[in-house]
mmCIF file of C-alpha atoms in Angstrom:
data_model
loop_
_atom_site.group_PDB
_atom_site.id
_atom_site.type_symbol
_atom_site.label_atom_id
_atom_site.label_comp_id
_atom_site.label_asym_id
_atom_site.label_seq_id
_atom_site.Cartn_x
_atom_site.Cartn_y
_atom_site.Cartn_z
ATOM 1 C CA MET C 1 71.943 -26.173 0.853
ATOM 2 C CA LEU C 2 74.503 -25.819 3.652
ATOM 3 C CA ALA C 3 76.136 -22.894 5.439
ATOM 4 C CA SER C 4 77.462 -21.954 8.878
ATOM 5 C CA CYS C 5 76.623 -19.133 11.273
ATOM 6 C CA GLN C 6 80.326 -18.896 12.085
ATOM 7 C CA ARG C 7 81.272 -18.268 8.480
ATOM 8 C CA GLN C 8 78.565 -15.740 7.697
ATOM 9 C CA GLN C 9 76.974 -12.755 9.349
ATOM 10 C CA SER C 10 73.388 -13.400 10.407
ATOM 11 C CA ALA C 11 70.363 -11.247 9.750
ATOM 12 C CA SER C 12 72.350 -8.697 7.788
ATOM 13 C CA PRO C 13 70.593 -5.911 5.855
ATOM 14 C CA VAL C 14 69.889 -6.717 2.226
ATOM 15 C CA VAL C 15 72.230 -5.055 -0.242
ATOM 16 C CA ALA C 16 70.668 -4.692 -3.668
ATOM 17 C CA ASP C 17 72.488 -6.553 -6.430
ATOM 18 C CA ALA C 18 70.964 -6.597 -9.892
ATOM 19 C CA GLU C 19 72.967 -9.739 -10.781
ATOM 20 C CA GLU C 20 71.624 -11.833 -7.915
ATOM 21 C CA GLN C 21 69.270 -14.516 -9.142
ATOM 22 C CA GLU C 22 66.468 -15.933 -7.046
ATOM 23 C CA ASN C 23 66.605 -19.668 -6.333
ATOM 24 C CA ALA C 24 63.197 -20.771 -7.611
ATOM 25 C CA ALA C 25 63.604 -24.383 -6.467
ATOM 26 C CA ALA C 26 64.464 -23.368 -2.912
ATOM 27 C CA LYS C 27 61.572 -20.903 -2.884
ATOM 28 C CA ALA C 28 59.194 -23.648 -3.984
ATOM 29 C CA MET C 29 60.359 -25.866 -1.103
ATOM 30 C CA LEU C 30 59.579 -23.061 1.360
ATOM 31 C CA GLN C 31 55.888 -22.961 0.476
ATOM 32 C CA GLY C 32 53.648 -24.046 3.367
ATOM 33 C CA VAL C 33 53.257 -23.663 7.130
ATOM 34 C CA TRP C 34 56.426 -23.801 9.234
ATOM 35 C CA GLN C 35 56.721 -24.683 12.914
ATOM 36 C CA GLU C 36 59.476 -24.390 15.501
ATOM 37 C CA GLU C 37 61.174 -27.801 15.610
ATOM 38 C CA LEU C 38 61.043 -28.397 19.373
ATOM 39 C CA THR C 39 57.886 -26.590 20.490
ATOM 40 C CA GLU C 40 55.876 -27.155 17.282
ATOM 41 C CA GLU C 41 54.681 -23.564 17.614
ATOM 42 C CA VAL C 42 53.563 -22.144 14.270
ATOM 43 C CA VAL C 43 55.996 -19.449 13.093
ATOM 44 C CA PHE C 44 54.908 -18.440 9.605
ATOM 45 C CA ARG C 45 53.227 -19.484 6.381
ATOM 46 C CA ALA C 46 55.021 -19.003 3.057
ATOM 47 C CA GLU C 47 52.690 -18.543 0.123
ATOM 48 C CA GLY C 48 53.872 -17.289 -3.247
ATOM 49 C CA ASP C 49 56.423 -14.589 -2.487
ATOM 50 C CA THR C 50 54.862 -13.563 0.855
ATOM 51 C CA ILE C 51 55.394 -14.714 4.425
ATOM 52 C CA TYR C 52 52.405 -14.463 6.780
ATOM 53 C CA TYR C 53 53.058 -14.619 10.524
ATOM 54 C CA SER C 54 50.873 -16.307 13.121
ATOM 55 C CA ASP C 55 50.664 -13.108 15.205
ATOM 56 C CA PRO C 56 47.963 -10.979 13.528
ATOM 57 C CA SER C 57 49.775 -7.767 14.491
ATOM 58 C CA ASP C 58 52.881 -8.769 12.484
ATOM 59 C CA GLN C 59 52.784 -7.469 8.929
ATOM 60 C CA PRO C 60 53.204 -9.899 6.018
ATOM 61 C CA ALA C 61 56.614 -9.599 4.351
ATOM 62 C CA HIS C 62 57.950 -10.195 0.854
ATOM 63 C CA PHE C 63 60.614 -12.906 0.703
ATOM 64 C CA ARG C 64 62.985 -14.542 -1.729
ATOM 65 C CA ILE C 65 65.913 -16.960 -1.579
ATOM 66 C CA VAL C 66 69.134 -15.777 -3.193
ATOM 67 C CA GLY C 67 72.210 -17.960 -3.094
ATOM 68 C CA ASP C 68 72.378 -19.473 0.381
ATOM 69 C CA SER C 69 70.358 -16.745 2.095
ATOM 70 C CA LEU C 70 66.720 -16.150 2.936
ATOM 71 C CA GLU C 71 65.717 -12.525 2.385
ATOM 72 C CA VAL C 72 62.662 -11.356 4.326
ATOM 73 C CA GLY C 73 61.812 -7.737 3.733
ATOM 74 C CA LYS C 74 65.010 -5.754 4.286
ATOM 75 C CA HIS C 75 66.771 -8.518 6.226
ATOM 76 C CA ARG C 76 68.908 -11.443 5.101
ATOM 77 C CA TYR C 77 69.361 -14.715 7.007
ATOM 78 C CA PRO C 78 72.050 -17.242 5.989
ATOM 79 C CA ILE C 79 70.539 -20.684 5.433
ATOM 80 C CA VAL C 80 72.263 -23.515 7.285
ATOM 81 C CA LYS C 81 70.118 -26.349 5.915
ATOM 82 C CA GLN C 82 67.071 -26.592 3.691
ATOM 83 C CA THR C 83 65.113 -29.606 2.513
ATOM 84 C CA GLU C 84 61.499 -30.179 1.592
ATOM 85 C CA HIS C 85 60.595 -30.451 5.287
ATOM 86 C CA LEU C 86 63.437 -28.667 7.143
ATOM 87 C CA LEU C 87 64.608 -25.069 7.289
ATOM 88 C CA TRP C 88 67.554 -24.021 9.449
ATOM 89 C CA PHE C 89 68.869 -20.486 9.262
ATOM 90 C CA CYS C 90 70.987 -18.054 11.285
ATOM 91 C CA ASN C 91 68.944 -15.447 13.124
ATOM 92 C CA LYS C 92 69.984 -11.943 14.187
ATOM 93 C CA SER C 93 71.852 -13.282 17.235
ATOM 94 C CA GLY C 94 73.899 -15.754 15.235
ATOM 95 C CA ASP C 95 71.937 -18.712 16.607
ATOM 96 C CA VAL C 96 70.412 -21.355 14.372
ATOM 97 C CA THR C 97 66.619 -21.252 14.135
ATOM 98 C CA LYS C 98 65.288 -24.708 13.276
ATOM 99 C CA LEU C 99 61.891 -25.042 11.614
ATOM 100 C CA VAL C 100 59.953 -28.007 10.262
ATOM 101 C CA LYS C 101 57.129 -27.944 7.753
ATOM 102 C CA SER C 102 53.703 -28.775 9.149
ATOM 103 C CA GLU C 103 52.046 -31.856 7.742
ATOM 104 C CA GLU C 104 48.615 -30.330 8.287
ATOM 105 C CA THR C 105 46.905 -28.838 5.253
ATOM 106 C CA ASP C 106 43.934 -27.199 6.996
ATOM 107 C CA ASP C 107 44.520 -23.428 6.964
ATOM 108 C CA THR C 108 42.488 -22.942 10.130
ATOM 109 C CA LEU C 109 44.944 -25.078 12.106
ATOM 110 C CA ALA C 110 47.550 -22.352 12.097
ATOM 111 C CA PHE C 111 46.098 -19.039 10.998
ATOM 112 C CA SER C 112 44.265 -17.499 8.123
ATOM 113 C CA ARG C 113 45.818 -15.166 5.597
ATOM 114 C CA HIS C 114 45.647 -11.657 6.935
ATOM 115 C CA PRO C 115 47.009 -8.250 5.930
ATOM 116 C CA GLY C 116 48.299 -7.549 9.444
ATOM 117 C CA GLU C 117 46.432 -5.570 12.072
ATOM 118 C CA VAL C 118 47.134 -1.874 12.467
ATOM 119 C CA LEU C 119 47.246 -0.799 16.099
ATOM 120 C CA SER C 120 45.917 2.603 17.125
ATOM 121 C CA LEU C 121 43.495 4.611 19.183
ATOM 122 C CA THR C 122 39.963 4.360 17.855
ATOM 123 C CA GLU C 123 38.366 7.368 19.551
ATOM 124 C CA VAL C 124 39.176 11.044 19.934
ATOM 125 C CA LEU C 125 40.287 11.797 23.496
ATOM 126 C CA LYS C 126 39.300 15.232 24.809
ATOM 127 C CA ILE C 127 40.134 17.039 28.023
ATOM 128 C CA ASP C 128 39.907 20.640 29.180
ATOM 129 C CA SER C 129 40.322 22.704 32.328
ATOM 130 C CA VAL C 130 40.498 26.257 33.683
ATOM 131 C CA VAL C 131 43.498 27.844 35.402
ATOM 132 C CA ASN C 132 43.911 31.288 36.971
ATOM 133 C CA TYR C 133 47.085 33.329 36.781
ATOM 134 C CA GLY C 134 47.814 37.022 37.329
ATOM 135 C CA GLY C 135 44.159 37.773 37.920
ATOM 136 C CA GLN C 136 43.191 36.271 34.540
ATOM 137 C CA ARG C 137 41.197 33.141 33.795
ATOM 138 C CA TYR C 138 42.538 30.785 31.101
ATOM 139 C CA HIS C 139 40.669 27.863 29.586
ATOM 140 C CA TRP C 140 42.659 25.194 27.714
ATOM 141 C CA TYR C 141 41.499 22.296 25.550
ATOM 142 C CA ILE C 142 43.380 19.186 24.396
ATOM 143 C CA ALA C 143 42.120 16.692 21.810
ATOM 144 C CA VAL C 144 44.104 13.576 20.845
ATOM 145 C CA ASN C 145 42.971 12.666 17.329
ATOM 146 C CA PRO C 146 43.767 9.252 15.752
ATOM 147 C CA THR C 147 44.986 9.494 12.158
ATOM 148 C CA ARG C 148 45.783 7.219 9.214
ATOM 149 C CA TYR C 149 49.470 8.152 9.297
ATOM 150 C CA ARG C 150 51.286 4.819 9.453
ATOM 151 C CA VAL C 151 54.268 4.259 11.745
ATOM 152 C CA ASN C 152 56.332 1.121 11.105
ATOM 153 C CA LYS C 153 58.085 -0.434 14.077
ATOM 154 C CA THR C 154 60.571 -3.276 13.607
ATOM 155 C CA SER C 155 60.980 -5.857 16.361
ATOM 156 C CA TYR C 156 62.219 -9.444 16.605
ATOM 157 C CA ASN C 157 60.095 -12.479 17.382
ATOM 158 C CA SER C 158 61.158 -15.449 19.493
ATOM 159 C CA GLU C 159 62.867 -17.027 16.450
ATOM 160 C CA GLY C 160 65.081 -13.957 16.010
ATOM 161 C CA VAL C 161 63.334 -12.879 12.814
ATOM 162 C CA ALA C 162 62.643 -9.199 12.178
ATOM 163 C CA VAL C 163 58.927 -8.435 11.917
ATOM 164 C CA ASP C 164 57.161 -5.151 11.278
ATOM 165 C CA ASN C 165 54.203 -3.877 13.265
ATOM 166 C CA VAL C 166 52.189 -0.951 11.965
ATOM 167 C CA TYR C 167 50.612 1.692 14.171
ATOM 168 C CA TYR C 168 48.614 4.809 13.396
ATOM 169 C CA ASP C 169 50.036 8.063 14.728
ATOM 170 C CA ASN C 170 48.060 10.798 16.487
ATOM 171 C CA ILE C 171 47.603 14.517 15.935
ATOM 172 C CA ILE C 172 47.079 16.508 19.124
ATOM 173 C CA HIS C 173 45.168 19.782 19.091
ATOM 174 C CA ILE C 174 45.624 22.448 21.770
ATOM 175 C CA SER C 175 43.461 25.542 22.172
ATOM 176 C CA LEU C 176 43.916 28.265 24.789
ATOM 177 C CA TYR C 177 41.397 30.976 25.638
ATOM 178 C CA GLU C 178 41.521 34.047 27.857
ATOM 179 C CA GLY C 179 37.848 34.498 28.595
ATOM 180 C CA ALA C 180 36.197 34.438 25.168
ATOM 181 C CA LYS C 181 39.414 35.455 23.375
ATOM 182 C CA CYS C 182 41.313 32.680 21.595
ATOM 183 C CA LEU C 183 45.028 33.058 22.309
ATOM 184 C CA PHE C 184 46.219 29.876 20.652
ATOM 185 C CA SER C 185 44.827 27.065 18.491
ATOM 186 C CA ARG C 186 47.050 24.580 16.692
ATOM 187 C CA ASP C 187 47.536 20.930 15.730
ATOM 188 C CA PHE C 188 50.731 19.260 16.923
ATOM 189 C CA LYS C 189 52.319 16.456 14.878
ATOM 190 C CA LYS C 190 55.342 14.392 15.822
ATOM 191 C CA ASP C 191 57.481 15.951 13.068
ATOM 192 C CA MET C 192 57.304 19.243 14.965
ATOM 193 C CA TYR C 193 59.599 17.660 17.587
ATOM 194 C CA LYS C 194 62.460 16.877 15.183
ATOM 195 C CA GLY C 195 64.768 19.332 16.895
ATOM 196 C CA GLU C 196 64.260 17.706 20.296
ATOM 197 C CA VAL C 197 64.077 13.979 19.474
ATOM 198 C CA PRO C 198 66.602 11.963 17.384
ATOM 199 C CA GLN C 199 65.300 11.251 13.892
ATOM 200 C CA ALA C 200 65.898 7.482 14.100
ATOM 201 C CA PHE C 201 63.743 7.324 17.242
ATOM 202 C CA LEU C 202 61.102 9.630 15.822
ATOM 203 C CA GLU C 203 60.567 7.429 12.761
ATOM 204 C CA GLN C 204 59.320 4.518 14.908
ATOM 205 C CA ALA C 205 57.588 6.619 17.585
ATOM 206 C CA ILE C 206 54.063 7.936 17.897
ATOM 207 C CA LEU C 207 52.871 11.149 19.499
ATOM 208 C CA GLY C 208 51.017 9.488 22.315
ATOM 209 C CA ASN C 209 49.630 12.145 24.604
ATOM 210 C CA MET C 210 49.746 15.744 25.811
ATOM 211 C CA LYS C 211 49.165 16.612 29.478
ATOM 212 C CA TYR C 212 48.832 19.958 31.243
ATOM 213 C CA SER C 213 51.654 20.538 33.728
ATOM 214 C CA LEU C 214 51.654 24.050 35.225
ATOM 215 C CA VAL C 215 51.255 27.792 34.622
ATOM 216 C CA ASP C 216 53.862 30.461 35.360
ATOM 217 C CA SER C 217 55.182 33.720 33.951
ATOM 218 C CA GLN C 218 56.203 31.946 30.731
ATOM 219 C CA GLY C 219 52.698 30.689 30.049
ATOM 220 C CA LEU C 220 50.977 27.324 30.230
ATOM 221 C CA HIS C 221 53.179 24.212 30.190
ATOM 222 C CA PHE C 222 52.102 20.963 28.527
ATOM 223 C CA ASP C 223 54.114 17.721 28.387
ATOM 224 C CA ALA C 224 54.096 15.756 25.129
ATOM 225 C CA THR C 225 55.088 12.080 25.141
ATOM 226 C CA LEU C 226 56.697 10.485 22.092
ATOM 227 C CA CYS C 227 57.116 6.751 22.543
ATOM 228 C CA ILE C 228 58.020 3.679 20.522
ATOM 229 C CA PRO C 229 54.898 1.496 20.834
ATOM 230 C CA ASP C 230 55.020 -1.427 23.281
ATOM 231 C CA GLU C 231 58.411 -0.342 24.602
ATOM 232 C CA ALA C 232 59.574 1.669 27.594
ATOM 233 C CA SER C 233 61.494 4.108 25.386
ATOM 234 C CA CYS C 234 59.896 7.552 25.484
ATOM 235 C CA TYR C 235 60.829 11.197 25.188
ATOM 236 C CA LEU C 236 59.029 13.816 27.276
ATOM 237 C CA VAL C 237 59.012 17.224 25.590
ATOM 238 C CA GLU C 238 57.640 20.336 27.251
ATOM 239 C CA THR C 239 55.410 22.523 25.098
ATOM 240 C CA ILE C 240 55.057 26.058 26.483
ATOM 241 C CA ILE C 241 52.276 28.310 25.204
ATOM 242 C CA SER C 242 52.807 31.940 26.126
ATOM 243 C CA PHE C 243 50.082 34.434 26.980
ATOM 244 C CA LYS C 244 50.826 36.109 23.625
ATOM 245 C CA GLY C 245 49.906 32.946 21.732
ATOM 246 C CA GLN C 246 53.409 31.725 20.895
ATOM 247 C CA PHE C 247 54.830 28.299 21.666
ATOM 248 C CA SER C 248 58.266 26.833 22.375
ATOM 249 C CA LEU C 249 59.594 23.316 22.936
ATOM 250 C CA LYS C 250 62.045 21.964 25.509
ATOM 251 C CA LEU C 251 63.258 18.403 26.063
ATOM 252 C CA LEU C 252 62.556 17.337 29.649
ATOM 253 C CA GLU C 253 63.708 13.734 29.813
ATOM 254 C CA TYR C 254 64.302 10.487 27.965
#
């Protein structure tokens, strides 16, 4: 099975085609543990119609071989060469990734089958403080609550293959009291920031934290951070809670 990175686009999104037929023989040859040709670093294990990665935080992905392309999840990689013990394909950068099948049969040599770790906070984080303004005393509370809302983030490993990591999002609760009187109490979810943060970014981001900033005539100001996990990309959105118990949002920076 031969192809060329110059003649085909690499790592292109899969376009559904009901007439495409899976190459069962090529799929059978892909079964087993595959290593990077030069470094011998384990890259993935193909078993049945699933690829398991050596990094436990990378989610397993469904795969198939159609024509001269390897489809992994939503991505397609043109195959340059495939034999019983070799797999060369074009990665997202147009470079050829060269893998060899491991001769070892012991599963523990590489990695065990795993569903993929989900990364998240494990404990509720709580903080509170008191501020004075205009002769009044205000007491605010913040609680960052881990949830089971899954956020999928796509990244690329060292072989140029797209892998998905799954994180759990947070819900952040804010309460504000004037003495014993509750002025405000509400849960904040990341979808509430749709008007301030681009949707494409929001889909892979988590609501990470909420910090008190200042108090003025508008009310109490809190800064919410929405970040793509393990990256420097974040949006900082100001959440203002007025003394009448209303809130407003304002993008501060990206």
